[in-house]
Amino acid sequence: MRNPTCKLANPLKIMPHSTLTIMKIHILSVFIIISCKGFSQQGTLLISAITEHGIIMAADSRGCIYGTGDHATLPLAYYDSACKIFQLKQFIISIGGASGIGQKYYSEIINSFNKIEFQDTSLINTFRAFLNYMDKHYPVALFPERKSNKFLLGGYVNGIPQIMAIDSSRELIRFEGTLTSDSASHRYFETNNAKPQLSIVDLIEQTIYDYAKGEKKEYLVGGPISFVLIKSNNEIVWLKNNFSQNNYREPTEFYKAVEQGRIQMHYLVPDGKKKLFMQVEQ
């Protein structure tokens, strides 16, 4: 595509492409996803985009629960209020794959990391410090579910916007354009980017839904799409669907919220609720 950045007066306002500069898309090809038994965000699609007025980070909100470690089977249930976007020091990180490590969700792990004394203006140094923290407290040898994770990060470094994508095998850093966590989403983005009536928020939202349908991942990817805008001073503004209040420290908190009806679960198999809580008791 032609030019690298989107020029938006208001990222939420529907604006014709005649007032925008068309984005260039850069694709992160990710490895085959495997996730830990039980709760997962296996089908997650993450997208980040650099615009004239800030960096947009987006993620779907669907979380799936499986009855076995075989994620080729139908999930027991899913819910549509999972938070997959977090503040990592002064930056933003979005996470796909396993939603937690061991008995800790990423919200709690990141919260603990944010309390340590480390501080650096570099996006990549901050992420590498986070990886070192993970290696120390949650080594891959003991927590192989870490191999499933893919990350998108964004923020401003010395006034320059940066977005970064990481899976188990590579790092990509961009100072323009767009990154997505699955190369299969490329064609859906291209199709929607050709529609002049769409704003960048609408474009990303439609791309995620088209990807879910086209890749037959409608049980795995969906729900309201969460959007965060990172301003040039690294101020963070939630644009749509802030589910950060749904961050739980560990599975017992999560399942208690399900039991109390604070999380609306959609069951996909007969006696799904019964099977879900039988699994929790095990």
Tab-separated table of C-alpha atoms in Angstrom:
chain	number	residue	atom	x	y	z
A	1	MET	CA	0.000	0.000	0.000
A	2	ARG	CA	1.049	3.547	-0.620
A	3	ASN	CA	1.871	5.557	2.482
A	4	PRO	CA	2.872	4.674	6.029
A	5	THR	CA	0.655	6.580	8.453
A	6	CYS	CA	-3.007	7.343	9.065
A	7	LYS	CA	-3.892	10.976	9.596
A	8	LEU	CA	-6.945	11.197	11.819
A	9	ALA	CA	-8.466	14.229	13.516
A	10	ASN	CA	-10.470	11.866	15.711
A	11	PRO	CA	-9.776	8.112	15.613
A	12	LEU	CA	-13.403	7.321	16.498
A	13	LYS	CA	-14.958	9.548	13.865
A	14	ILE	CA	-15.877	7.948	10.556
A	15	MET	CA	-13.826	9.798	7.978
A	16	PRO	CA	-13.400	9.112	4.272
A	17	HIS	CA	-10.022	7.943	3.081
A	18	SER	CA	-9.724	11.154	1.099
A	19	THR	CA	-8.828	12.792	4.425
A	20	LEU	CA	-6.485	9.966	5.428
A	21	THR	CA	-3.146	8.710	4.326
A	22	ILE	CA	-3.555	4.998	3.598
A	23	MET	CA	-1.611	2.781	5.984
A	24	LYS	CA	1.107	0.362	5.104
A	25	ILE	CA	0.657	-2.992	6.818
A	26	HIS	CA	3.506	-5.078	8.199
A	27	ILE	CA	2.653	-8.657	9.092
A	28	LEU	CA	4.052	-10.672	11.942
A	29	SER	CA	3.826	-14.346	11.042
A	30	VAL	CA	3.342	-16.320	14.221
A	31	PHE	CA	4.055	-19.935	14.970
A	32	ILE	CA	1.349	-22.532	15.595
A	33	ILE	CA	-0.370	-21.592	18.816
A	34	ILE	CA	-0.538	-24.026	21.694
A	35	SER	CA	-2.029	-23.012	25.009
A	36	CYS	CA	-2.254	-24.338	28.520
A	37	LYS	CA	-5.127	-26.579	29.533
A	38	GLY	CA	-8.297	-24.792	30.534
A	39	PHE	CA	-8.608	-21.059	30.098
A	40	SER	CA	-7.099	-19.701	26.905
A	41	GLN	CA	-7.109	-16.813	24.457
A	42	GLN	CA	-5.982	-19.054	21.648
A	43	GLY	CA	-7.770	-17.343	18.786
A	44	THR	CA	-6.881	-13.786	19.768
A	45	LEU	CA	-6.142	-11.214	17.044
A	46	LEU	CA	-4.074	-8.193	18.021
A	47	ILE	CA	-3.535	-5.128	15.823
A	48	SER	CA	-1.493	-1.964	16.366
A	49	ALA	CA	-1.351	1.092	14.109
A	50	ILE	CA	0.604	4.338	14.114
A	51	THR	CA	-1.577	7.329	13.241
A	52	GLU	CA	-0.909	11.055	13.118
A	53	HIS	CA	-2.500	11.553	16.527
A	54	GLY	CA	-1.159	8.534	18.366
A	55	ILE	CA	-0.733	4.781	18.402
A	56	ILE	CA	-3.839	2.612	18.382
A	57	MET	CA	-3.724	-0.820	20.027
A	58	ALA	CA	-6.658	-3.165	19.482
A	59	ALA	CA	-7.656	-6.657	20.586
A	60	ASP	CA	-10.779	-8.786	20.548
A	61	SER	CA	-12.281	-9.686	23.925
A	62	ARG	CA	-13.144	-13.365	23.567
A	63	GLY	CA	-11.746	-15.854	26.049
A	64	CYS	CA	-12.301	-19.612	25.639
A	65	ILE	CA	-12.349	-22.450	28.133
A	66	TYR	CA	-11.526	-25.967	27.030
A	67	GLY	CA	-12.323	-29.257	28.700
A	68	THR	CA	-9.040	-30.845	27.649
A	69	GLY	CA	-5.646	-29.809	26.405
A	70	ASP	CA	-6.784	-30.511	22.839
A	71	HIS	CA	-7.662	-27.110	21.425
A	72	ALA	CA	-8.699	-28.606	18.101
A	73	THR	CA	-11.958	-29.529	19.840
A	74	LEU	CA	-14.903	-27.234	20.513
A	75	PRO	CA	-14.420	-25.127	23.659
A	76	LEU	CA	-16.685	-25.803	26.624
A	77	ALA	CA	-17.550	-22.123	26.738
A	78	TYR	CA	-16.462	-18.619	25.883
A	79	TYR	CA	-17.018	-15.139	27.246
A	80	ASP	CA	-16.657	-11.709	25.685
A	81	SER	CA	-15.136	-9.410	28.279
A	82	ALA	CA	-11.507	-10.541	28.434
A	83	CYS	CA	-8.935	-7.775	28.789
A	84	LYS	CA	-5.910	-8.431	26.581
A	85	ILE	CA	-4.373	-4.941	26.674
A	86	PHE	CA	-2.228	-3.879	29.643
A	87	GLN	CA	0.073	-1.082	30.737
A	88	LEU	CA	3.694	-2.239	30.929
A	89	LYS	CA	5.585	0.527	32.726
A	90	GLN	CA	4.942	3.617	30.536
A	91	PHE	CA	4.099	1.529	27.445
A	92	ILE	CA	1.212	-0.670	26.309
A	93	ILE	CA	1.367	-4.417	25.711
A	94	SER	CA	-1.326	-6.652	24.229
A	95	ILE	CA	-1.142	-10.408	24.698
A	96	GLY	CA	-2.450	-13.397	22.775
A	97	GLY	CA	-2.087	-17.092	23.539
A	98	ALA	CA	-2.169	-18.328	27.126
A	99	SER	CA	-3.884	-15.770	29.361
A	100	GLY	CA	-1.687	-16.614	32.306
A	101	ILE	CA	1.271	-18.614	33.534
A	102	GLY	CA	0.803	-21.310	36.141
A	103	GLN	CA	-1.804	-20.014	38.569
A	104	LYS	CA	-1.270	-16.333	37.760
A	105	TYR	CA	-2.959	-14.304	35.069
A	106	TYR	CA	-0.894	-11.855	33.054
A	107	SER	CA	-2.665	-8.904	34.675
A	108	GLU	CA	-1.174	-9.914	38.024
A	109	ILE	CA	2.234	-10.770	36.568
A	110	ILE	CA	2.461	-7.405	34.794
A	111	ASN	CA	1.261	-5.569	37.890
A	112	SER	CA	4.095	-7.185	39.867
A	113	PHE	CA	6.657	-6.291	37.185
A	114	ASN	CA	5.452	-2.684	37.141
A	115	LYS	CA	6.327	-2.403	40.836
A	116	ILE	CA	10.008	-3.261	40.437
A	117	GLU	CA	12.555	-0.452	40.266
A	118	PHE	CA	13.513	-0.996	36.608
A	119	GLN	CA	12.715	2.006	34.398
A	120	ASP	CA	13.961	2.678	30.859
A	121	THR	CA	12.825	4.996	28.089
A	122	SER	CA	13.396	2.249	25.499
A	123	LEU	CA	10.448	0.119	24.404
A	124	ILE	CA	12.601	-2.870	23.495
A	125	ASN	CA	14.679	-2.650	26.694
A	126	THR	CA	11.495	-2.543	28.754
A	127	PHE	CA	10.141	-5.612	27.045
A	128	ARG	CA	13.425	-7.484	27.410
A	129	ALA	CA	13.458	-6.617	31.112
A	130	PHE	CA	9.948	-8.051	31.325
A	131	LEU	CA	11.141	-11.238	29.607
A	132	ASN	CA	14.038	-11.494	32.071
A	133	TYR	CA	11.557	-11.085	34.907
A	134	MET	CA	9.424	-13.866	33.380
A	135	ASP	CA	12.444	-16.134	32.930
A	136	LYS	CA	13.375	-15.647	36.566
A	137	HIS	CA	9.945	-16.233	38.077
A	138	TYR	CA	8.241	-18.370	35.399
A	139	PRO	CA	10.944	-20.271	33.469
A	140	VAL	CA	9.781	-21.828	30.212
A	141	ALA	CA	11.063	-25.246	31.292
A	142	LEU	CA	8.510	-25.258	34.109
A	143	PHE	CA	5.806	-23.252	32.353
A	144	PRO	CA	5.748	-24.355	28.683
A	145	GLU	CA	2.472	-22.494	28.100
A	146	ARG	CA	4.656	-19.396	27.725
A	147	LYS	CA	5.618	-20.665	24.271
A	148	SER	CA	2.105	-19.914	23.057
A	149	ASN	CA	2.245	-16.215	23.745
A	150	LYS	CA	2.487	-13.473	21.162
A	151	PHE	CA	2.853	-9.809	22.070
A	152	LEU	CA	2.303	-6.438	20.472
A	153	LEU	CA	3.751	-3.364	22.187
A	154	GLY	CA	3.458	0.331	21.532
A	155	GLY	CA	4.659	3.667	22.859
A	156	TYR	CA	6.676	6.779	22.201
A	157	VAL	CA	10.453	6.816	22.649
A	158	ASN	CA	12.002	10.291	22.602
A	159	GLY	CA	8.874	11.546	20.877
A	160	ILE	CA	9.001	8.895	18.137
A	161	PRO	CA	6.157	6.355	17.879
A	162	GLN	CA	7.188	2.700	17.944
A	163	ILE	CA	5.239	-0.520	17.639
A	164	MET	CA	6.760	-3.910	18.244
A	165	ALA	CA	5.651	-7.515	17.702
A	166	ILE	CA	7.093	-10.611	19.312
A	167	ASP	CA	6.409	-14.328	19.191
A	168	SER	CA	8.634	-17.218	20.285
A	169	SER	CA	11.065	-16.788	17.394
A	170	ARG	CA	11.379	-13.147	16.372
A	171	GLU	CA	11.049	-9.464	17.168
A	172	LEU	CA	9.818	-6.833	14.732
A	173	ILE	CA	10.013	-3.093	15.390
A	174	ARG	CA	8.241	-0.509	13.237
A	175	PHE	CA	8.213	3.290	13.284
A	176	GLU	CA	5.281	3.517	10.861
A	177	GLY	CA	2.296	1.556	9.637
A	178	THR	CA	0.599	-1.401	11.215
A	179	LEU	CA	1.395	-4.737	12.863
A	180	THR	CA	-0.945	-7.661	13.338
A	181	SER	CA	-0.417	-10.871	15.280
A	182	ASP	CA	-1.495	-13.241	12.501
A	183	SER	CA	-0.446	-13.021	8.854
A	184	ALA	CA	-3.780	-14.577	7.845
A	185	SER	CA	-5.445	-11.267	8.707
A	186	HIS	CA	-3.510	-9.459	5.944
A	187	ARG	CA	-6.050	-9.980	3.169
A	188	TYR	CA	-8.977	-8.881	5.344
A	189	PHE	CA	-7.110	-5.714	6.271
A	190	GLU	CA	-6.319	-4.992	2.624
A	191	THR	CA	-9.970	-5.439	1.625
A	192	ASN	CA	-11.234	-3.119	4.342
A	193	ASN	CA	-8.463	-0.575	3.790
A	194	ALA	CA	-9.831	-0.071	0.288
A	195	LYS	CA	-13.157	1.167	1.718
A	196	PRO	CA	-12.872	4.997	1.858
A	197	GLN	CA	-15.762	5.442	4.303
A	198	LEU	CA	-14.059	3.589	7.175
A	199	SER	CA	-12.118	5.257	9.968
A	200	ILE	CA	-9.091	3.399	11.290
A	201	VAL	CA	-11.105	2.159	14.287
A	202	ASP	CA	-13.876	0.870	12.021
A	203	LEU	CA	-11.294	-0.642	9.666
A	204	ILE	CA	-9.568	-2.580	12.448
A	205	GLU	CA	-12.865	-3.664	13.992
A	206	GLN	CA	-14.187	-4.957	10.677
A	207	THR	CA	-10.882	-6.692	9.924
A	208	ILE	CA	-11.007	-8.631	13.190
A	209	TYR	CA	-14.590	-9.777	12.614
A	210	ASP	CA	-13.897	-10.674	8.961
A	211	TYR	CA	-10.800	-12.610	10.032
A	212	ALA	CA	-12.825	-14.571	12.608
A	213	LYS	CA	-15.450	-15.500	10.015
A	214	GLY	CA	-13.091	-16.106	7.110
A	215	GLU	CA	-10.667	-18.234	9.122
A	216	LYS	CA	-13.527	-20.131	10.812
A	217	LYS	CA	-12.530	-18.842	14.246
A	218	GLU	CA	-15.841	-17.342	15.262
A	219	TYR	CA	-15.833	-19.297	18.529
A	220	LEU	CA	-12.285	-18.150	19.227
A	221	VAL	CA	-12.170	-14.518	18.090
A	222	GLY	CA	-14.940	-12.043	18.764
A	223	GLY	CA	-16.799	-9.972	21.295
A	224	PRO	CA	-16.462	-6.203	21.549
A	225	ILE	CA	-13.116	-4.948	20.258
A	226	SER	CA	-11.018	-3.044	22.792
A	227	PHE	CA	-9.116	0.047	21.633
A	228	VAL	CA	-6.428	2.067	23.397
A	229	LEU	CA	-4.894	5.288	22.074
A	230	ILE	CA	-1.328	6.128	23.146
A	231	LYS	CA	-0.582	9.850	22.874
A	232	SER	CA	2.827	11.325	22.114
A	233	ASN	CA	3.565	11.842	25.837
A	234	ASN	CA	2.626	8.167	26.438
A	235	GLU	CA	-0.666	9.190	28.000
A	236	ILE	CA	-3.057	6.268	27.596
A	237	VAL	CA	-6.705	6.737	26.642
A	238	TRP	CA	-9.226	3.922	26.354
A	239	LEU	CA	-11.283	4.619	23.229
A	240	LYS	CA	-13.672	1.655	23.357
A	241	ASN	CA	-14.514	-1.365	25.492
A	242	ASN	CA	-12.266	-1.015	28.514
A	243	PHE	CA	-12.389	-4.417	30.235
A	244	SER	CA	-9.468	-3.745	32.569
A	245	GLN	CA	-11.851	-3.954	35.520
A	246	ASN	CA	-12.163	-7.650	34.624
A	247	ASN	CA	-8.533	-8.421	35.382
A	248	TYR	CA	-8.271	-11.297	37.839
A	249	ARG	CA	-5.149	-12.325	39.717
A	250	GLU	CA	-5.696	-16.076	39.538
A	251	PRO	CA	-8.202	-18.697	38.290
A	252	THR	CA	-10.042	-18.984	41.623
A	253	GLU	CA	-11.070	-15.316	41.343
A	254	PHE	CA	-12.116	-15.769	37.738
A	255	TYR	CA	-14.296	-18.826	38.375
A	256	LYS	CA	-15.860	-17.187	41.413
A	257	ALA	CA	-16.896	-14.303	39.156
A	258	VAL	CA	-18.390	-16.828	36.710
A	259	GLU	CA	-20.277	-18.573	39.507
A	260	GLN	CA	-21.660	-15.264	40.777
A	261	GLY	CA	-22.801	-14.257	37.304
A	262	ARG	CA	-20.411	-11.307	37.045
A	263	ILE	CA	-19.028	-12.881	33.864
A	264	GLN	CA	-21.528	-13.907	31.216
A	265	MET	CA	-20.451	-17.297	29.939
A	266	HIS	CA	-21.709	-18.808	26.679
A	267	TYR	CA	-21.748	-22.613	26.829
A	268	LEU	CA	-21.157	-24.536	23.598
A	269	VAL	CA	-21.642	-28.159	24.693
A	270	PRO	CA	-24.443	-29.988	26.524
A	271	ASP	CA	-24.105	-29.584	30.306
A	272	GLY	CA	-21.303	-27.125	29.627
A	273	LYS	CA	-21.688	-25.299	32.937
A	274	LYS	CA	-21.634	-28.544	34.907
A	275	LYS	CA	-18.559	-29.764	33.026
A	276	LEU	CA	-16.857	-26.423	33.532
A	277	PHE	CA	-17.193	-26.503	37.303
A	278	MET	CA	-16.326	-30.184	37.475
A	279	GLN	CA	-13.064	-29.224	35.776
A	280	VAL	CA	-12.499	-26.435	38.297
A	281	GLU	CA	-12.991	-28.858	41.217
A	282	GLN	CA	-10.362	-31.183	39.737
